[in-house]
């Protein structure tokens, strides 16, 4: 028989000594950090901590580690899978105050930022350099949060995801140790790839306190267009042909008729309620013209018509702003409803089948949904409008999302392309990974043996 | 005092039962698998195993794991840092017999291969599909070996490295468990990135038994050129300006005057013994012409002249074959010598300084070296010709390589861009990674607690 050791001390007083007024325990502030954009129930943290430096994050983690208290990193809290919810209490680690752009190396096409910098803030900062940061998940998320969820969005088909965009990280580990995972060099063959281990780890292996990010030169020319199609199948066929021809597109996005209705309600878009593709080309003046002409031919072969081109920056901004507000526009379709968002990603050859099944099976279950997709990557979302109090409806939604996940796996794809696991997809990890799940558990055990980092997320 | 347990049984008889004649213990075969391309002393394995399937690799590892016997994966054995040498004996796991292309999904631009397929074999297999696999380290290495060392080469500036080229792996872990690390989907946000954990792990975390690789469409047009410069500094300035302008180049390679002398000796190249750039452009006919013209202007600004263009496939092949034989051509400069190859990679803004220091310090130490570089990535190699028996010379070489590594770290770079750690750079891991080295050790401990996988490599 082993005798219990001394109970770990409550770390809150020591955290108050460390952070002063930046440790908040009022009901109102905790309630604010308990909410989410999706449909998950609110989850109150014991306290909200607002560190100002890596040093403070390190000391905070050392204290929480000693006490066995959960720490849940939070950024813009725009996650759609409940990643940032403190479902087992503990500290909501609000990193939005660490929001400085530390360096821009224009000549090397990289920038060093704190985790609370948002993508829009970074791009505003870069405006006069001729450079930009391309990853664009729609929401004005923090870059730390985007790295932690391996986010991507509309430009991944051209510029990759946060997997490709992060060159190096500074990470505070569970016990407070601070490490750097890489350098500013473009290539490295110097041991295990810790950068990629932390990108997508959803705050469960360490806290990202600094990011070195790849930047790109602003293209000489940009051109965007929307174009309507007689059916989702024809729009998807256009996408597949475009990708397989290797056309250098910067964005290629599908929206179905229901989504267009949402845009009309939300943004007064005045579009015919039919499936559309939103596309964009980046390059030299000539290159963009050449690509756009080729795309026009492919689209016409599949019944694409009513092309509306936008070359001017403000027109393009308006177009993508409409697309980025898909989440809010979807909600206009059923006021008061919450949104369950699916996120499967399949090989492009399987995309038409996957979208067709999603449409049919959603309809068969009487679900109201709008479909949007980063279809150039084989990734699409069904935004299903739900009343979380309606048990019957939630049961049908669960059946539908399970069916879609199983379909993605059968087609050689994944249950999440970019939203992450969080709480929402945790039940799919076994089916997705099989024996590799034990390997992931070994990583977690090695780096967070006490399980204080975002407990209850990612790993079942 | 603890009593020793029963000594683990010699696994060789059980391995012979498993593999029959594909377990080889003759002196001649073991000696063949003890050699390397660089300057490291030969290292005899206890036996050479030639498995034919994942199942056999799994059973072999289970037996070696139980017995605590080292297992060292081998492919083409073209490593330059002694990765594949069985320095603590054990089994040389020769994977070259697992050499089947399992699937080509042309519509999804991916292929599934066994680890013993070489990059040239894969490209020969793809010839009629209009697709190709771009990663090109020069040597006709196996794809398993390339993934394990995170190899890259001349095309990384356009197509990335093995880090970007591998979509998913099948891996046999130390105890024989078989896992899959990913899928054929282009994006995933479904937990820890095990694919990237194994890419670059140099056979120390698991044995790669299958790879899913990204393919690319053959560009409509390709054009290559060589061009000479009055100095290395001017050639490097051309590279920096080209990268910073965002010109879409497919390859941009530096060779110094000494390397050109090697080409003249080895391939009767008939080139003036001055620094040269080798470049290549991929794209549409128009795009290639546009880019080549712009590059010509940049080069001319820096004294570039005597452009020799190659559009025909056989001319381009001859050009790159000459470049790829740099390792052998270097040896012609000092017959009988061995080669020590440096491999630093720095941010592009620091490239001119790094190359200049390498030239001066090599000269100051009386070392004979040829410099070649994947300079678009900030990565270059000094091929130093040495007599490993000459203790004084080897001491000067050690001083020089230490100096270069320290310089790379000071400039924000890495001690290896693509050759890997193996035995050669192991003494630099502490300086490169600091506290993150403990994190790497935790990974190793978690996945290979008995330390049977390629012991003595990568981690000091």
Coordinates of N, CA and C in Angstrom, one line a residue, chain A residues 296-421:
Chain A
X296 N -11.4 29.5 -68.0 CA -12.7 29.8 -68.6 C -13.1 28.7 -69.6
X297 N -12.2 28.2 -70.4 CA -12.5 27.1 -71.3 C -13.0 25.8 -70.6
X298 N -12.2 25.5 -69.5 CA -12.6 24.3 -68.7 C -14.0 24.4 -68.1
X299 N -14.3 25.6 -67.5 CA -15.6 25.9 -66.9 C -16.7 25.8 -68.0
X300 N -16.4 26.4 -69.1 CA -17.5 26.4 -70.2 C -17.8 25.0 -70.6
X301 N -16.8 24.1 -70.6 CA -17.0 22.7 -71.0 C -18.0 22.0 -70.0
X302 N -18.1 22.6 -68.8 CA -18.9 22.0 -67.8 C -20.2 22.9 -67.5
X303 N -20.5 23.7 -68.4 CA -21.7 24.5 -68.2 C -21.6 25.8 -67.4
X304 N -20.3 26.1 -67.1 CA -20.1 27.3 -66.3 C -20.4 28.6 -67.1
X305 N -21.1 29.5 -66.4 CA -21.5 30.7 -67.1 C -21.6 31.9 -66.2
X306 N -22.0 33.1 -66.8 CA -22.1 34.3 -66.0 C -20.8 34.7 -65.2
X307 N -19.7 34.5 -65.8 CA -18.4 34.9 -65.2 C -18.5 36.4 -64.7
X308 N -18.1 36.6 -63.5 CA -18.0 38.0 -63.0 C -16.6 38.2 -62.6
X309 N -15.8 39.0 -63.3 CA -14.3 39.1 -62.9 C -14.1 40.3 -62.1
X310 N -13.1 40.2 -61.1 CA -12.8 41.3 -60.3 C -11.2 41.4 -60.3
X311 N -10.7 42.5 -60.9 CA -9.3 42.7 -60.9 C -8.9 43.8 -59.8
X312 N -9.8 44.7 -59.5 CA -9.5 45.8 -58.6 C -9.5 45.2 -57.2
X313 N -8.5 45.7 -56.4 CA -8.4 45.2 -55.0 C -9.7 45.3 -54.2
X314 N -10.4 46.4 -54.3 CA -11.6 46.5 -53.5 C -12.7 45.5 -53.9
X315 N -12.8 45.2 -55.2 CA -13.8 44.3 -55.7 C -13.4 42.9 -55.2
X316 N -12.1 42.6 -55.3 CA -11.7 41.2 -54.8 C -11.9 41.1 -53.3
X317 N -11.6 42.2 -52.6 CA -11.9 42.1 -51.1 C -13.3 41.9 -50.8
X318 N -14.2 42.5 -51.6 CA -15.7 42.3 -51.3 C -16.0 40.9 -51.6
X319 N -15.5 40.4 -52.7 CA -15.8 39.0 -53.1 C -15.4 38.0 -52.0
X320 N -14.2 38.2 -51.5 CA -13.7 37.2 -50.5 C -14.2 37.5 -49.1
X321 N -14.6 38.7 -48.8 CA -15.3 39.0 -47.6 C -16.6 38.3 -47.5
X322 N -17.3 38.3 -48.6 CA -18.6 37.5 -48.7 C -18.3 36.1 -48.4
X323 N -17.3 35.5 -49.1 CA -17.0 34.1 -48.9 C -16.6 33.8 -47.5
X324 N -15.8 34.7 -46.9 CA -15.3 34.4 -45.5 C -16.4 34.5 -44.5
X325 N -17.5 35.2 -44.8 CA -18.6 35.3 -43.9 C -19.5 34.1 -44.0
X326 N -19.1 33.0 -44.7 CA -20.0 31.9 -44.9 C -20.6 31.4 -43.6
X327 N -19.8 31.4 -42.5 CA -20.2 30.9 -41.2 C -21.4 31.7 -40.7
X328 N -21.3 33.0 -40.8 CA -22.3 33.9 -40.3 C -23.5 33.9 -41.3
X329 N -23.2 33.8 -42.6 CA -24.3 33.8 -43.6 C -25.1 32.6 -43.5
X330 N -24.5 31.4 -43.2 CA -25.2 30.2 -43.0 C -26.2 30.3 -41.9
X331 N -25.8 31.0 -40.8 CA -26.7 31.2 -39.7 C -28.0 31.9 -40.0
X332 N -27.9 32.8 -41.1 CA -29.1 33.6 -41.5 C -30.2 32.7 -42.1
X333 N -29.8 31.5 -42.5 CA -30.7 30.6 -43.1 C -31.7 30.1 -42.1
X334 N -31.3 30.1 -40.8 CA -32.2 29.6 -39.8 C -31.9 30.3 -38.5
X335 N -32.4 31.5 -38.3 CA -32.1 32.3 -37.2 C -32.2 31.6 -35.9
X336 N -31.2 31.8 -35.0 CA -31.3 31.2 -33.7 C -30.6 29.8 -33.7
X337 N -30.4 29.3 -34.8 CA -29.7 27.9 -34.9 C -28.2 28.0 -34.6
X338 N -27.6 26.9 -34.2 CA -26.2 26.8 -34.1 C -25.7 26.0 -35.3
X339 N -24.4 26.0 -35.5 CA -23.8 25.3 -36.7 C -23.0 24.1 -36.3
X340 N -23.2 23.0 -36.9 CA -22.3 21.9 -36.9 C -21.6 21.8 -38.2
X341 N -20.3 21.9 -38.2 CA -19.6 22.0 -39.5 C -18.8 20.7 -39.7
X342 N -19.0 20.0 -40.8 CA -18.2 18.9 -41.2 C -16.9 19.4 -41.9
X343 N -15.9 18.5 -42.1 CA -14.6 19.0 -42.6 C -13.8 17.9 -43.3
X344 N -14.5 17.0 -43.9 CA -13.8 15.9 -44.5 C -12.9 16.4 -45.7
X345 N -11.8 15.7 -45.9 CA -10.9 16.0 -47.0 C -10.5 14.6 -47.7
X346 N -10.7 14.6 -49.0 CA -10.5 13.3 -49.7 C -9.6 13.6 -50.9
X347 N -9.0 12.5 -51.5 CA -8.3 12.7 -52.7 C -9.2 13.3 -53.8
X348 N -8.7 14.1 -54.6 CA -9.5 14.9 -55.5 C -10.4 14.0 -56.4
X349 N -9.9 12.8 -56.8 CA -10.6 11.9 -57.6 C -11.9 11.4 -57.0
X350 N -12.0 11.5 -55.6 CA -13.1 11.1 -54.9 C -14.1 12.2 -54.5
X351 N -13.7 13.4 -54.9 CA -14.4 14.6 -54.4 C -15.9 14.6 -54.9
X352 N -16.1 14.3 -56.2 CA -17.5 14.4 -56.7 C -18.4 13.4 -55.9
X353 N -17.9 12.2 -55.7 CA -18.7 11.2 -55.0 C -19.0 11.7 -53.5
X354 N -18.0 12.2 -52.9 CA -18.1 12.7 -51.5 C -19.2 13.8 -51.4
X355 N -19.1 14.7 -52.3 CA -20.0 15.9 -52.2 C -21.5 15.4 -52.6
X356 N -21.6 14.5 -53.5 CA -22.9 14.0 -53.9 C -23.5 13.2 -52.7
X357 N -22.7 12.4 -52.0 CA -23.3 11.7 -50.9 C -23.7 12.7 -49.8
X358 N -22.9 13.7 -49.6 CA -23.2 14.7 -48.5 C -24.6 15.3 -48.8
X359 N -24.8 15.7 -50.1 CA -26.0 16.3 -50.5 C -27.2 15.4 -50.3
X360 N -27.1 14.2 -50.8 CA -28.2 13.2 -50.8 C -28.6 12.8 -49.3
X361 N -27.5 12.5 -48.6 CA -27.8 12.0 -47.2 C -28.3 13.1 -46.3
X362 N -27.8 14.3 -46.5 CA -28.3 15.4 -45.7 C -29.8 15.6 -46.0
X363 N -30.1 15.6 -47.3 CA -31.5 15.8 -47.7 C -32.4 14.7 -47.2
X364 N -31.9 13.4 -47.3 CA -32.7 12.3 -46.8 C -33.0 12.4 -45.3
X365 N -32.2 13.1 -44.6 CA -32.4 13.2 -43.1 C -33.1 14.5 -42.7
X366 N -33.5 15.2 -43.8 CA -34.2 16.5 -43.5 C -33.4 17.5 -42.8
X367 N -32.1 17.5 -43.1 CA -31.2 18.5 -42.5 C -31.1 19.7 -43.3
X368 N -31.0 20.9 -42.7 CA -30.7 22.1 -43.5 C -29.2 22.4 -43.5
X369 N -28.6 22.4 -44.6 CA -27.2 22.6 -44.7 C -26.8 23.4 -45.9
X370 N -25.7 24.1 -45.7 CA -25.0 24.9 -46.8 C -23.6 24.3 -47.0
X371 N -23.3 24.0 -48.2 CA -22.0 23.4 -48.5 C -21.0 24.4 -49.1
X372 N -19.8 24.5 -48.5 CA -18.7 25.3 -49.0 C -17.5 24.4 -49.0
X373 N -16.6 24.7 -49.9 CA -15.4 23.8 -50.0 C -14.2 24.4 -50.6
X374 N -13.1 24.1 -49.9 CA -11.8 24.4 -50.5 C -11.5 23.2 -51.4
X375 N -12.2 23.2 -52.5 CA -12.3 22.0 -53.3 C -11.0 21.6 -54.1
X376 N -10.2 22.6 -54.3 CA -8.9 22.3 -54.9 C -8.0 21.4 -54.1
X377 N -8.3 21.3 -52.8 CA -7.6 20.4 -51.9 C -8.4 19.1 -51.6
X378 N -9.6 19.0 -52.1 CA -10.5 17.9 -51.8 C -11.2 18.0 -50.5
X379 N -11.2 19.3 -50.0 CA -11.8 19.5 -48.6 C -13.1 20.3 -48.7
X380 N -14.1 19.9 -48.1 CA -15.4 20.7 -48.1 C -16.1 20.6 -46.8
X381 N -16.9 21.6 -46.5 CA -17.7 21.7 -45.3 C -19.2 21.7 -45.5
X382 N -19.9 20.9 -44.8 CA -21.4 21.0 -44.7 C -21.6 21.8 -43.4
X383 N -22.2 23.0 -43.5 CA -22.6 23.8 -42.4 C -24.0 23.4 -42.1
X384 N -24.2 22.6 -41.0 CA -25.6 22.0 -40.8 C -26.2 22.9 -39.7
X385 N -27.4 23.4 -39.9 CA -28.0 24.3 -38.9 C -28.8 23.4 -38.0
X386 N -28.5 23.6 -36.7 CA -29.1 22.7 -35.7 C -29.7 23.5 -34.5
X387 N -30.6 22.8 -33.9 CA -31.1 23.2 -32.5 C -30.5 22.2 -31.5
X388 N -29.5 22.6 -30.8 CA -28.9 21.6 -29.9 C -29.8 21.0 -28.9
X389 N -31.0 21.7 -28.7 CA -32.0 21.2 -27.7 C -32.8 20.1 -28.3
X390 N -32.8 20.0 -29.6 CA -33.7 19.0 -30.3 C -33.0 17.7 -30.4
X391 N -33.3 16.8 -29.5 CA -32.5 15.5 -29.4 C -32.6 14.7 -30.7
X392 N -33.8 14.7 -31.3 CA -34.1 13.9 -32.5 C -33.2 14.5 -33.6
X393 N -33.2 15.8 -33.8 CA -32.4 16.4 -34.8 C -30.9 16.1 -34.6
X394 N -30.4 16.3 -33.4 CA -29.0 16.0 -33.1 C -28.6 14.6 -33.4
X395 N -29.6 13.7 -33.1 CA -29.3 12.3 -33.4 C -29.1 12.1 -35.0
X396 N -30.0 12.7 -35.7 CA -29.8 12.6 -37.2 C -28.5 13.3 -37.7
X397 N -28.2 14.4 -37.0 CA -26.9 15.1 -37.4 C -25.7 14.1 -37.1
X398 N -25.8 13.5 -36.0 CA -24.7 12.6 -35.6 C -24.6 11.4 -36.6
X399 N -25.7 10.9 -37.0 CA -25.7 9.8 -38.0 C -25.1 10.3 -39.3
X400 N -25.5 11.5 -39.7 CA -25.0 12.1 -40.9 C -23.5 12.3 -40.9
X401 N -23.0 12.9 -39.8 CA -21.5 13.2 -39.7 C -20.7 11.9 -39.6
X402 N -21.3 10.9 -38.9 CA -20.6 9.7 -38.8 C -20.5 9.0 -40.2
X403 N -21.6 9.1 -40.9 CA -21.6 8.6 -42.3 C -20.6 9.3 -43.2
X404 N -20.5 10.6 -43.0 CA -19.5 11.3 -43.9 C -18.1 11.0 -43.5
X405 N -17.8 10.9 -42.2 CA -16.5 10.5 -41.7 C -16.1 9.1 -42.3
X406 N -17.0 8.2 -42.1 CA -16.7 6.8 -42.6 C -16.5 6.8 -44.1
X407 N -17.2 7.6 -44.8 CA -17.1 7.7 -46.3 C -15.7 8.3 -46.6
X408 N -15.3 9.3 -45.9 CA -13.9 9.9 -46.1 C -12.8 8.9 -45.9
X409 N -13.0 8.1 -44.9 CA -11.9 7.1 -44.6 C -11.9 6.0 -45.7
X410 N -13.2 5.6 -46.1 CA -13.3 4.6 -47.2 C -12.6 5.1 -48.5
X411 N -12.7 6.4 -48.7 CA -12.2 7.0 -49.9 C -10.7 7.4 -49.8
X412 N -10.1 7.0 -48.7 CA -8.7 7.3 -48.6 C -8.4 8.7 -48.0
X413 N -9.4 9.3 -47.4 CA -9.2 10.7 -46.9 C -9.2 10.8 -45.4
X414 N -9.5 11.9 -44.9 CA -9.4 12.2 -43.4 C -10.7 12.8 -42.9
X415 N -10.9 12.7 -41.6 CA -12.2 13.2 -41.0 C -12.1 14.7 -40.8
X416 N -10.9 15.3 -40.8 CA -10.7 16.7 -40.7 C -9.6 17.2 -41.6
X417 N -9.9 18.1 -42.5 CA -8.9 18.7 -43.3 C -8.2 19.9 -42.7
X418 N -9.0 20.6 -41.8 CA -8.4 21.9 -41.3 C -9.0 22.4 -40.0
X419 N -10.2 21.9 -39.6 CA -10.8 22.4 -38.4 C -10.1 21.7 -37.2
X420 N -9.6 20.5 -37.3 CA -8.9 19.9 -36.2 C -9.9 18.9 -35.5
X421 N -9.3 18.3 -34.4 CA -10.1 17.3 -33.7 C -10.8 17.9 -32.5

